[in-house]
């Protein structure tokens, strides 16, 4: 592998791939003056992006306005959003949709040939661009196809970032591990873009894929970058209840189309908790479900889509229908769907400025790994794909500002040492003590238990990638608990029953 690049991007979801595409379209790249490399843990499409269902939010149409999207975003976010960033992202959204379309993404249209925009929880208007219930796959596939047009673009699959050091101003040294060949290599770069996605693997049950172990947070923290609001974790109210760690997501759009939540007695209950019923923001719906579960024997509630027009189910939710039949033998046209709230999205992360740059010069964070201020204390549905592509675009001017990579002088990173960390134990502690409802005592307990796990010192004879990742899960969990202990106010997704509000 070439040893030195102007820019290295880590991650191949919407954040990583759109950053790469925007860079490809710069004059500097076209003139051959920008060397870029993208690495990713698994196959190119092993991302959370691939699994996004509902869609991506952008204002279009006559009755919708930027002001309404802005108001919905800050309302969901508990009014602690960065208002400058909210306005910047939401006003850029229509042109970002054009970029996605120009790169080949197809969105559903209605009979009149207009984009068929959907309404989701927390949105006051229909502004969700979607491709059936597989919008993420449509975006991921389109970006990957677009990249194939340039055969010079360097992409390394099955290659994980396992070590990073900042050697000097604008020189990062990276240690990479190739899981297929079991080999370790070193490269360096002037700018490093962490587009590593979420941290769902910290919890027992999540909608996230295996890759979501919080790596970007871990490395940025090691480099001394500021991390903020890690405990603003969004739980999705309707994960399919079936056992196993990765829960299949039943999109919010199904509730948007009229699906109702029912308790074990088949009674609707959302009217007891919020006037917006099933379309209240996710934190409220999740907490309401947990309350109902406390009041009954079953560890899940039902989602009832049986009254929705079959044509709508088959047109807009074909994958959900198929997955429910495949996984549980249920036909959502006739059967109730068992659901529970599950970990879904990290609203906080590596603190970045309006260009996606962290508090460490040259270190960028884009996508779910970043904390941009857009989401505040709770992400509005379908604003995360938007945030990722928005910051990919906003970062470009800074990424190409100066690109002098100093040569690497005799600096070779060694493979990290790994220990046999019990990942399942971390996930159990996190789900028990840092779930939807937290308490002071529970958080202190979690902190003690995680510290104990960290003290275990059974060192592996050789580098073990799974253990390496498990250590990241543990270290990021510790950061999250620390952040939760420091929170003195309940806001958005964060709820500690011992605090006011
Ligand atoms: C089931 C589901 C449904 C969703 N639905 C929606 C929706 O409808 N609308 C919406 O806006 N959002 C939705 N979201 C959230 C949204 O999909 C994610 O926030 C977004 O896709 C994150 O994109 P990303 O590029 O930041 O990360 P990802 O798409 O997760 O990509 C992360 C990349 O980083 C790589 N990586 C991680 N660590 C390393 C490492 N150490 N070395 C090398 N590579 C590494 C991974 O391999 C992967 O390629 C959904 C999420 C899920 C899980």
Coordinates of C-alpha atoms and ligand atoms in Angstrom, one line a residue:
X1 CA 0.0 0.0 0.0
X2 CA 1.2 3.5 -0.9
X3 CA 2.6 5.1 2.3
X4 CA 1.4 8.6 2.2
X5 CA -1.9 10.3 1.3
X6 CA -3.2 13.9 1.5
X7 CA -6.5 12.5 2.9
X8 CA -7.5 9.2 4.4
X9 CA -11.2 8.5 4.9
X10 CA -12.3 5.8 7.3
X11 CA -15.7 4.4 6.6
X12 CA -17.9 3.6 3.6
X13 CA -21.4 4.7 4.6
X14 CA -23.0 7.8 3.3
X15 CA -20.6 10.0 5.2
X16 CA -17.4 8.4 3.9
X17 CA -18.6 7.8 0.3
X18 CA -20.1 11.2 -0.2
X19 CA -16.9 12.9 1.2
X20 CA -15.0 10.9 -1.3
X21 CA -17.3 11.8 -4.2
X22 CA -17.2 15.5 -3.3
X23 CA -13.4 15.3 -3.2
X24 CA -13.4 13.5 -6.6
X25 CA -15.3 16.5 -8.1
X26 CA -12.7 19.1 -7.0
X27 CA -10.4 20.7 -9.5
X28 CA -7.4 19.7 -7.3
X29 CA -8.3 16.0 -7.6
X30 CA -9.0 16.3 -11.4
X31 CA -5.6 17.9 -11.8
X32 CA -4.0 14.9 -10.0
X33 CA -2.9 16.9 -7.1
X34 CA -4.9 15.2 -4.3
X35 CA -4.1 11.7 -3.1
X36 CA -7.0 10.1 -1.3
X37 CA -7.6 6.6 0.2
X38 CA -10.7 5.2 1.8
X39 CA -10.6 2.2 4.1
X40 CA -13.5 0.2 5.5
X41 CA -13.8 -2.6 8.0
X42 CA -15.8 -5.0 5.8
X43 CA -17.3 -5.0 2.4
X44 CA -18.0 -1.6 1.0
X45 CA -21.7 -1.9 1.8
X46 CA -21.4 -3.3 5.3
X47 CA -22.7 -0.1 6.8
X48 CA -25.7 1.2 8.8
X49 CA -26.4 3.4 5.8
X50 CA -27.3 0.3 3.8
X51 CA -30.1 -0.5 6.4
X52 CA -31.7 3.0 6.6
X53 CA -35.3 2.5 5.8
X54 CA -37.5 5.6 6.2
X55 CA -35.6 8.2 4.2
X56 CA -33.9 11.5 4.2
X57 CA -35.5 14.8 5.1
X58 CA -35.5 17.9 2.9
X59 CA -38.0 20.6 2.3
X60 CA -39.8 20.6 -1.1
X61 CA -43.2 21.7 -2.2
X62 CA -45.4 24.7 -1.7
X63 CA -46.8 24.4 1.8
X64 CA -43.6 23.3 3.5
X65 CA -40.9 25.8 4.5
X66 CA -37.4 25.8 5.9
X67 CA -38.7 27.4 9.0
X68 CA -41.0 24.5 9.7
X69 CA -38.2 21.9 9.2
X70 CA -36.0 24.1 11.5
X71 CA -38.8 24.3 14.1
X72 CA -39.4 20.5 14.0
X73 CA -35.6 19.9 14.4
X74 CA -35.1 22.1 17.4
X75 CA -38.4 21.0 19.0
X76 CA -37.3 17.3 18.8
X77 CA -33.8 18.3 20.0
X78 CA -35.0 19.9 23.2
X79 CA -33.9 23.4 22.1
X80 CA -30.2 22.7 22.8
X81 CA -29.4 22.4 19.1
X82 CA -26.8 24.8 17.5
X83 CA -29.2 27.1 15.7
X84 CA -26.6 28.2 13.1
X85 CA -25.9 24.6 12.1
X86 CA -29.6 23.7 12.0
X87 CA -30.3 26.5 9.6
X88 CA -27.2 25.8 7.5
X89 CA -28.0 22.1 7.1
X90 CA -31.7 22.5 6.5
X91 CA -31.3 25.2 3.9
X92 CA -28.6 23.2 2.1
X93 CA -30.9 20.1 2.1
X94 CA -32.6 20.6 -1.3
X95 CA -29.3 21.0 -3.2
X96 CA -27.9 17.9 -1.4
X97 CA -30.9 16.0 -2.7
X98 CA -29.9 17.1 -6.2
X99 CA -26.4 15.8 -5.6
X100 CA -27.7 12.4 -4.5
X101 CA -29.9 12.3 -7.6
X102 CA -27.1 13.4 -9.9
X103 CA -25.0 10.5 -8.4
X104 CA -27.8 8.2 -9.4
X105 CA -30.0 7.8 -6.3
X106 CA -33.6 7.1 -7.2
X107 CA -36.4 8.3 -5.0
X108 CA -40.0 7.2 -5.3
X109 CA -42.4 9.4 -7.3
X110 CA -46.2 9.5 -7.3
X111 CA -48.6 9.0 -10.3
X112 CA -48.1 12.7 -11.3
X113 CA -44.4 12.2 -11.5
X114 CA -43.6 14.3 -8.5
X115 CA -41.4 13.1 -5.6
X116 CA -43.6 11.1 -3.2
X117 CA -42.6 12.7 0.1
X118 CA -43.6 10.9 3.3
X119 CA -44.3 12.3 6.8
X120 CA -42.6 10.9 9.9
X121 CA -42.7 11.3 13.6
X122 CA -41.9 14.9 14.8
X123 CA -42.2 16.3 11.2
X124 CA -45.0 18.9 10.7
X125 CA -45.0 18.2 6.9
X126 CA -44.4 15.5 4.3
X127 CA -40.7 16.0 3.5
X128 CA -39.1 12.5 3.7
X129 CA -37.6 11.4 0.4
X130 CA -37.6 7.6 0.2
X131 CA -37.2 4.6 -2.0
X132 CA -39.8 2.2 -0.8
X133 CA -38.6 1.1 2.7
X134 CA -35.0 0.7 1.5
X135 CA -33.8 4.3 1.1
X136 CA -30.4 3.6 2.6
X137 CA -29.7 0.8 0.2
X138 CA -30.7 3.0 -2.7
X139 CA -28.2 5.7 -1.6
X140 CA -25.4 3.2 -0.7
X141 CA -25.7 1.4 -4.1
X142 CA -25.9 4.7 -6.0
X143 CA -22.8 6.1 -4.3
X144 CA -20.8 2.9 -4.8
X145 CA -21.8 2.8 -8.5
X146 CA -20.8 6.4 -9.0
X147 CA -17.4 5.6 -7.5
X148 CA -16.8 2.8 -10.0
X149 CA -16.6 5.5 -12.7
X150 CA -13.2 6.5 -11.4
X151 CA -10.9 3.5 -11.5
X152 CA -8.1 5.5 -9.9
X153 CA -9.9 5.9 -6.6
X154 CA -8.2 3.9 -3.9
X155 CA -10.5 1.8 -1.7
X156 CA -9.4 -0.9 0.7
X157 CA -12.1 -3.2 2.0
X158 CA -11.7 -5.5 5.0
X159 CA -9.1 -3.0 6.3
X160 CA -9.6 -1.5 9.8
X161 CA -8.0 1.4 11.5
X162 CA -6.4 -0.1 14.6
X163 CA -4.0 2.6 15.7
X164 CA -3.5 6.4 15.1
X165 CA -0.9 8.9 16.3
X166 CA -0.5 12.5 15.4
X167 CA 3.2 12.9 14.7
X168 CA 3.2 16.6 13.9
X169 CA 1.0 19.4 12.5
X170 CA -0.7 17.7 9.5
X171 CA 0.9 14.3 9.9
X172 CA -1.2 11.4 11.2
X173 CA 0.3 8.0 11.3
X174 CA -2.2 5.1 10.9
X175 CA -1.9 1.4 11.7
X176 CA -4.2 -0.7 9.5
X177 CA -5.2 -4.3 10.0
X178 CA -6.5 -6.4 7.1
X179 CA -8.8 -9.0 8.4
X180 CA -8.7 -11.1 5.2
X181 CA -5.0 -11.4 5.0
X182 CA -4.4 -11.1 8.8
X183 CA -1.7 -8.5 8.0
X184 CA -0.8 -5.1 9.5
X185 CA 0.5 -2.1 7.6
X186 CA 1.3 1.6 8.2
X187 CA 0.3 4.7 6.2
X188 CA 0.3 8.4 7.0
X189 CA -1.8 11.3 5.9
X190 CA -2.2 15.0 6.3
X191 CA -5.9 14.9 7.0
X192 CA -7.9 12.1 8.6
X193 CA -11.7 11.8 8.2
X194 CA -13.4 9.6 10.7
X195 CA -16.7 8.5 9.1
X196 CA -17.0 5.4 11.3
X197 CA -20.7 5.5 12.1
X198 CA -22.4 4.6 15.4
X199 CA -21.9 2.6 18.6
X200 CA -24.9 0.3 18.8
X201 CA -22.6 -2.6 19.7
X202 CA -22.4 -1.1 23.2
X203 CA -25.9 -2.4 23.9
X204 CA -27.6 -5.8 24.1
X205 CA -30.1 -5.0 21.4
X206 CA -29.7 -2.4 18.6
X207 CA -30.7 -1.7 15.1
X208 CA -27.1 -1.2 14.2
X209 CA -24.8 -3.5 12.3
X210 CA -21.8 -5.4 13.7
X211 CA -19.4 -2.6 12.4
X212 CA -20.9 -0.1 14.8
X213 CA -18.4 -0.4 17.7
X214 CA -17.7 3.3 18.2
X215 CA -14.2 3.2 16.7
X216 CA -14.1 6.8 15.7
X217 CA -14.9 8.0 19.2
X218 CA -12.2 5.8 20.6
X219 CA -9.5 7.1 18.2
X220 CA -10.5 10.7 18.5
X221 CA -10.5 10.5 22.3
X222 CA -7.0 9.0 22.1
X223 CA -5.9 11.9 20.0
X224 CA -7.3 14.3 22.6
X225 CA -10.3 15.5 20.6
X226 CA -13.3 16.8 22.5
X227 CA -16.1 14.3 22.7
X228 CA -19.6 15.6 23.7
X229 CA -23.0 14.3 24.7
X230 CA -22.2 10.6 24.2
X231 CA -25.1 9.8 26.5
X232 CA -27.6 11.3 24.1
X233 CA -28.5 7.9 22.8
X234 CA -31.7 7.5 20.8
X235 CA -33.7 4.3 21.2
X236 CA -35.9 3.4 18.4
X237 CA -39.4 2.6 19.7
X238 CA -40.2 -0.2 17.3
X239 CA -37.5 -2.8 16.9
X240 CA -39.0 -6.2 16.0
X241 CA -39.1 -8.4 19.1
X242 CA -37.4 -11.7 18.2
X243 CA -34.3 -12.2 20.4
X244 CA -30.8 -11.7 19.1
X245 CA -28.6 -8.6 19.2
X246 CA -29.4 -6.9 15.9
X247 CA -33.1 -6.0 15.9
X248 CA -34.9 -5.5 12.6
X249 CA -36.3 -2.0 12.5
X250 CA -39.9 -1.4 11.9
X251 CA -39.8 2.1 10.4
X252 CA -41.5 5.1 11.8
X253 CA -43.1 5.6 8.4
X254 CA -45.4 2.7 9.2
X255 CA -46.7 4.7 12.2
X256 CA -46.8 7.7 9.8
X257 CA -49.1 5.6 7.6
X258 CA -51.4 5.0 10.5
X259 CA -50.1 1.9 12.5
X260 CA -51.1 2.0 16.1
X261 CA -49.3 0.8 19.3
X262 CA -51.3 -1.6 21.5
X263 CA -50.6 -3.1 24.9
X264 CA -50.9 -6.9 25.6
X265 CA -54.7 -6.4 26.0
X266 CA -54.7 -5.0 22.4
X267 CA -55.6 -1.5 23.8
X268 CA -54.2 1.7 22.3
X269 CA -52.2 3.6 24.9
X270 CA -50.3 6.5 23.4
X271 CA -53.2 9.0 24.2
X272 CA -52.2 8.6 27.9
X273 CA -48.7 10.0 27.2
X274 CA -48.7 12.5 24.3
X275 CA -51.3 14.4 22.2
X276 CA -49.2 13.5 19.1
X277 CA -49.9 9.9 19.8
X278 CA -47.8 7.4 17.7
X279 CA -46.1 10.3 16.0
X280 CA -44.6 11.9 19.1
X281 CA -40.8 12.2 19.1
X282 CA -39.0 8.9 19.5
X283 CA -37.9 9.4 23.1
X284 CA -41.4 10.0 24.2
X285 CA -42.8 7.0 22.3
X286 CA -39.9 4.8 23.7
X287 CA -40.5 5.8 27.3
X288 CA -44.3 5.3 26.9
X289 CA -43.7 1.8 25.6
X290 CA -41.4 1.0 28.5
X291 CA -44.1 2.3 30.9
X292 CA -46.7 0.0 29.3
X293 CA -44.3 -2.9 29.5
X294 CA -43.9 -2.3 33.2
X295 CA -47.7 -2.5 33.6
X296 CA -48.1 -5.8 31.8
X297 CA -46.6 -9.3 31.7
X298 CA -45.3 -9.4 28.1
X299 CA -41.9 -7.9 27.6
X300 CA -43.1 -6.2 24.3
X301 CA -46.1 -4.3 22.9
X302 CA -47.7 -4.6 19.5
X303 CA -47.7 -2.5 16.4
X304 CA -51.0 -2.8 14.5
X305 CA -50.9 -2.2 10.8
X306 CA -53.8 -4.4 9.9
X307 CA -56.2 -1.5 9.2
X308 CA -53.8 0.1 6.7
X309 CA -54.8 -0.2 3.0
X310 CA -53.1 -3.4 1.6
X311 CA -52.0 -1.4 -1.5
X312 CA -50.1 1.0 0.7
X313 CA -48.4 -1.8 2.6
X314 CA -47.4 -3.5 -0.6
X315 CA -46.2 -0.3 -2.3
X316 CA -44.4 1.4 0.6
X317 CA -43.5 -1.4 3.0
X318 CA -42.7 -4.5 0.9
X319 CA -39.5 -5.3 2.8
X320 CA -41.0 -5.0 6.2
X321 CA -43.8 -7.3 5.1
X322 CA -41.3 -9.8 3.7
X323 CA -39.0 -9.6 6.8
X324 CA -41.8 -10.2 9.3
X325 CA -43.0 -13.2 7.3
X326 CA -39.4 -14.5 7.0
X327 CA -38.4 -13.9 10.7
X328 CA -41.6 -14.6 12.7
X329 CA -44.1 -16.0 10.2
X330 CA -46.3 -12.9 10.6
X331 CA -48.2 -11.2 7.8
X332 CA -48.4 -7.6 8.9
X333 CA -51.6 -7.2 6.8
X334 CA -53.4 -9.5 9.3
X335 CA -51.2 -10.0 12.3
X336 CA -50.0 -7.7 15.1
X337 CA -46.2 -7.0 15.1
X338 CA -44.4 -7.5 18.5
X339 CA -42.0 -4.6 19.1
X340 CA -39.7 -3.2 21.8
X341 CA -37.5 0.0 22.0
X342 CA -33.9 -0.7 21.0
X343 CA -30.6 1.3 20.8
X344 CA -30.6 3.1 17.5
X345 CA -28.6 6.3 17.1
X346 CA -25.8 8.3 18.8
X347 CA -26.8 12.0 18.8
X348 CA -23.5 13.1 20.4
X349 CA -19.9 12.2 19.4
X350 CA -16.8 13.9 18.3
X351 CA -17.4 17.6 18.6
X352 CA -16.9 19.3 15.2
X353 CA -17.2 22.8 13.8
X354 CA -19.3 23.9 10.8
X355 CA -16.7 22.3 8.5
X356 CA -16.7 18.9 10.2
X357 CA -13.3 19.6 11.8
X358 CA -12.7 18.4 15.4
X359 CA -10.9 20.2 18.1
X360 CA -7.7 18.6 16.7
X361 CA -6.5 20.3 13.6
X362 CA -6.6 18.0 10.5
X363 CA -8.9 15.5 12.2
X364 CA -12.4 15.5 10.8
X365 CA -15.5 13.6 11.8
X366 CA -18.5 13.2 9.5
X367 CA -21.8 11.3 9.9
X368 CA -23.1 9.6 13.0
X369 CA -19.7 9.6 14.7
X370 CA -19.8 13.4 14.9
X371 CA -21.6 15.8 17.2
X372 CA -22.4 18.8 14.9
X373 CA -25.1 20.4 17.0
X374 CA -27.8 19.6 14.4
X375 CA -29.6 17.1 16.6
X376 CA -29.4 18.8 20.0
X377 CA -30.5 16.3 22.6
X378 CA -32.6 14.2 20.2
X379 CA -32.4 13.6 16.5
X380 CA -35.4 14.2 14.4
X381 CA -36.2 11.2 12.2
X382 CA -34.5 11.2 8.8
X383 CA -32.1 14.1 9.7
X384 CA -29.1 11.8 10.1
X385 CA -28.5 10.8 6.5
X386 CA -29.0 14.5 5.7
X387 CA -26.4 15.5 8.4
X388 CA -23.9 13.1 7.0
X389 CA -24.0 14.3 3.4
X390 CA -24.3 17.9 4.5
X391 CA -21.1 17.8 6.5
X392 CA -19.4 15.8 3.7
X393 CA -20.0 18.8 1.5
X394 CA -19.2 21.4 4.1
X395 CA -15.9 19.8 4.9
X396 CA -14.4 19.9 1.4
X397 CA -13.0 23.4 1.3
X398 CA -11.1 22.8 4.6
X399 CA -10.0 19.3 3.5
X400 CA -8.3 20.6 0.4
X401 CA -7.1 23.9 2.0
X402 CA -3.5 22.8 2.3
X403 CA -2.3 19.3 1.5
X404 CA 1.3 19.1 2.2
X405 CA 2.0 15.7 3.8
X406 CA 5.4 15.7 5.4
X407 CA 7.4 12.5 4.9
X408 CA 7.3 9.8 7.5
X409 CA 10.7 9.6 9.0
X410 CA 11.5 6.2 10.5
X411 CA 8.2 6.0 12.3
X412 CA 6.6 2.6 12.4
X413 CA 3.5 1.8 14.5
X414 CA 3.3 -1.5 16.2
X415 CA 0.1 -3.7 16.4
X416 CA -1.7 -3.0 19.6
X417 CA -1.8 -5.5 22.4
X418 CA -5.2 -7.1 23.0
X419 CA -6.9 -8.5 26.1
X420 CA -9.8 -10.9 26.3
X421 CA -12.5 -8.4 27.2
X422 CA -16.0 -9.8 27.8
X423 CA -18.0 -7.8 25.3
X424 CA -21.3 -9.4 26.3
X425 CA -20.8 -8.3 29.8
X426 CA -20.2 -4.7 28.7
X427 CA -23.5 -4.8 26.7
X428 CA -25.4 -6.3 29.7
X429 CA -24.2 -3.5 32.0
X430 CA -25.0 -0.8 29.4
X431 CA -28.5 -2.1 28.8
X432 CA -29.2 -2.5 32.4
X433 CA -27.8 0.8 33.7
X434 CA -27.6 3.2 30.7
X435 CA -30.8 2.3 28.8
X436 CA -33.9 4.4 28.2
X437 CA -34.4 5.2 31.9
X438 CA -31.3 5.8 34.0
X439 CA -30.7 6.5 37.7
X440 CA -27.8 8.0 39.7
X441 CA -27.2 4.7 41.5
X442 CA -27.3 2.7 38.3
X443 CA -24.8 4.9 36.5
X444 CA -22.3 4.7 39.4
X445 CA -22.8 0.9 39.5
X446 CA -22.1 0.8 35.7
X447 CA -19.0 2.9 36.1
X448 CA -17.6 0.5 38.8
X449 CA -18.4 -2.6 36.9
X450 CA -16.9 -1.3 33.7
X451 CA -13.7 -0.3 35.5
X452 CA -13.5 -3.8 37.0
X453 CA -13.7 -5.3 33.5
X454 CA -11.0 -3.0 32.4
X455 CA -8.7 -4.3 35.1
X456 CA -8.7 -7.8 33.8
X457 CA -5.3 -8.5 32.3
X458 CA -5.4 -11.7 30.3
X459 CA -3.2 -10.6 27.4
X460 CA -3.6 -12.4 24.1
X461 CA -0.6 -14.2 22.7
X462 CA -1.2 -12.5 19.4
X463 CA -3.4 -9.7 18.1
X464 CA -7.0 -10.7 18.2
X465 CA -9.3 -8.4 16.2
X466 CA -12.5 -9.2 18.0
X467 CA -10.9 -8.5 21.4
X468 CA -9.4 -5.3 20.0
X469 CA -13.0 -4.2 19.0
X470 CA -14.3 -5.3 22.4
X471 CA -11.8 -3.1 24.1
X472 CA -13.1 -0.2 22.0
X473 CA -16.7 -1.0 23.1
X474 CA -15.6 -1.0 26.7
X475 CA -13.6 2.3 26.5
X476 CA -16.4 4.0 24.7
X477 CA -19.0 2.7 27.2
X478 CA -16.9 4.2 30.0
X479 CA -16.9 7.6 28.2
X480 CA -20.6 7.3 27.7
X481 CA -21.2 6.6 31.4
X482 CA -18.9 9.4 32.5
X483 CA -20.9 11.8 30.3
X484 CA -24.2 10.5 31.7
X485 CA -23.0 11.0 35.3
X486 CA -22.1 14.6 34.4
X487 CA -25.5 15.4 33.0
X488 CA -27.5 17.4 35.5
X489 CA -30.7 17.9 33.4
X490 CA -33.0 15.6 31.5
X491 CA -33.2 16.7 27.9
X492 CA -34.5 15.0 24.8
X493 CA -33.4 11.3 24.7
X494 CA -31.6 11.6 28.1
X495 CA -33.7 10.6 31.0
X496 CA -32.4 10.0 34.5
X497 CA -35.3 9.4 36.9
X498 CA -33.3 11.1 39.8
X499 CA -33.0 14.4 37.9
X500 CA -35.6 17.1 37.5
X501 CA -37.7 17.5 34.4
Ligands
LIG1 C1 -31.9 0.1 10.7 C2 -31.6 1.6 10.6 C3 -32.5 2.4 10.0 C4 -32.2 3.8 9.9 N1 -33.1 4.6 9.2 C5 -32.7 5.9 8.9 C6 -33.5 6.7 8.1 O1 -34.5 6.3 7.6 N2 -33.2 8.0 7.9 C7 -32.0 8.5 8.5 O2 -31.7 9.7 8.3 N3 -31.2 7.7 9.3 C8 -31.5 6.5 9.5 N4 -30.7 5.7 10.3 C9 -29.5 6.2 10.7 C10 -28.5 6.3 9.6 O3 -28.6 5.2 8.8 C11 -27.1 6.4 10.1 O4 -26.9 7.4 11.0 C12 -26.1 6.7 8.9 O5 -26.3 5.8 7.9 C13 -24.7 6.7 9.4 O6 -23.9 6.9 8.3 P1 -22.3 6.9 8.5 O7 -21.8 7.0 7.1 O8 -22.0 7.9 9.5 O9 -22.0 5.5 9.1 P2 -22.2 4.0 8.5 O10 -23.1 4.0 7.4 O11 -22.6 3.1 9.7 O12 -20.8 3.6 8.0 C14 -19.7 3.4 9.0 C15 -18.5 2.9 8.2 O13 -17.4 3.0 9.0 C16 -16.6 1.8 8.9 N5 -15.7 1.7 10.1 C17 -16.1 1.8 11.4 N6 -15.0 1.6 12.1 C18 -13.9 1.4 11.3 C19 -12.5 1.2 11.5 N7 -12.0 1.1 12.7 N8 -11.8 1.0 10.4 C20 -12.3 1.0 9.1 N9 -13.6 1.2 8.9 C21 -14.4 1.4 10.0 C22 -17.7 0.7 8.7 O14 -17.1 -0.4 8.2 C23 -18.6 1.4 7.8 O15 -18.2 1.3 6.5 C24 -31.0 4.3 10.4 C25 -30.1 3.5 11.0 C26 -30.4 2.1 11.1 C27 -29.4 1.2 11.8

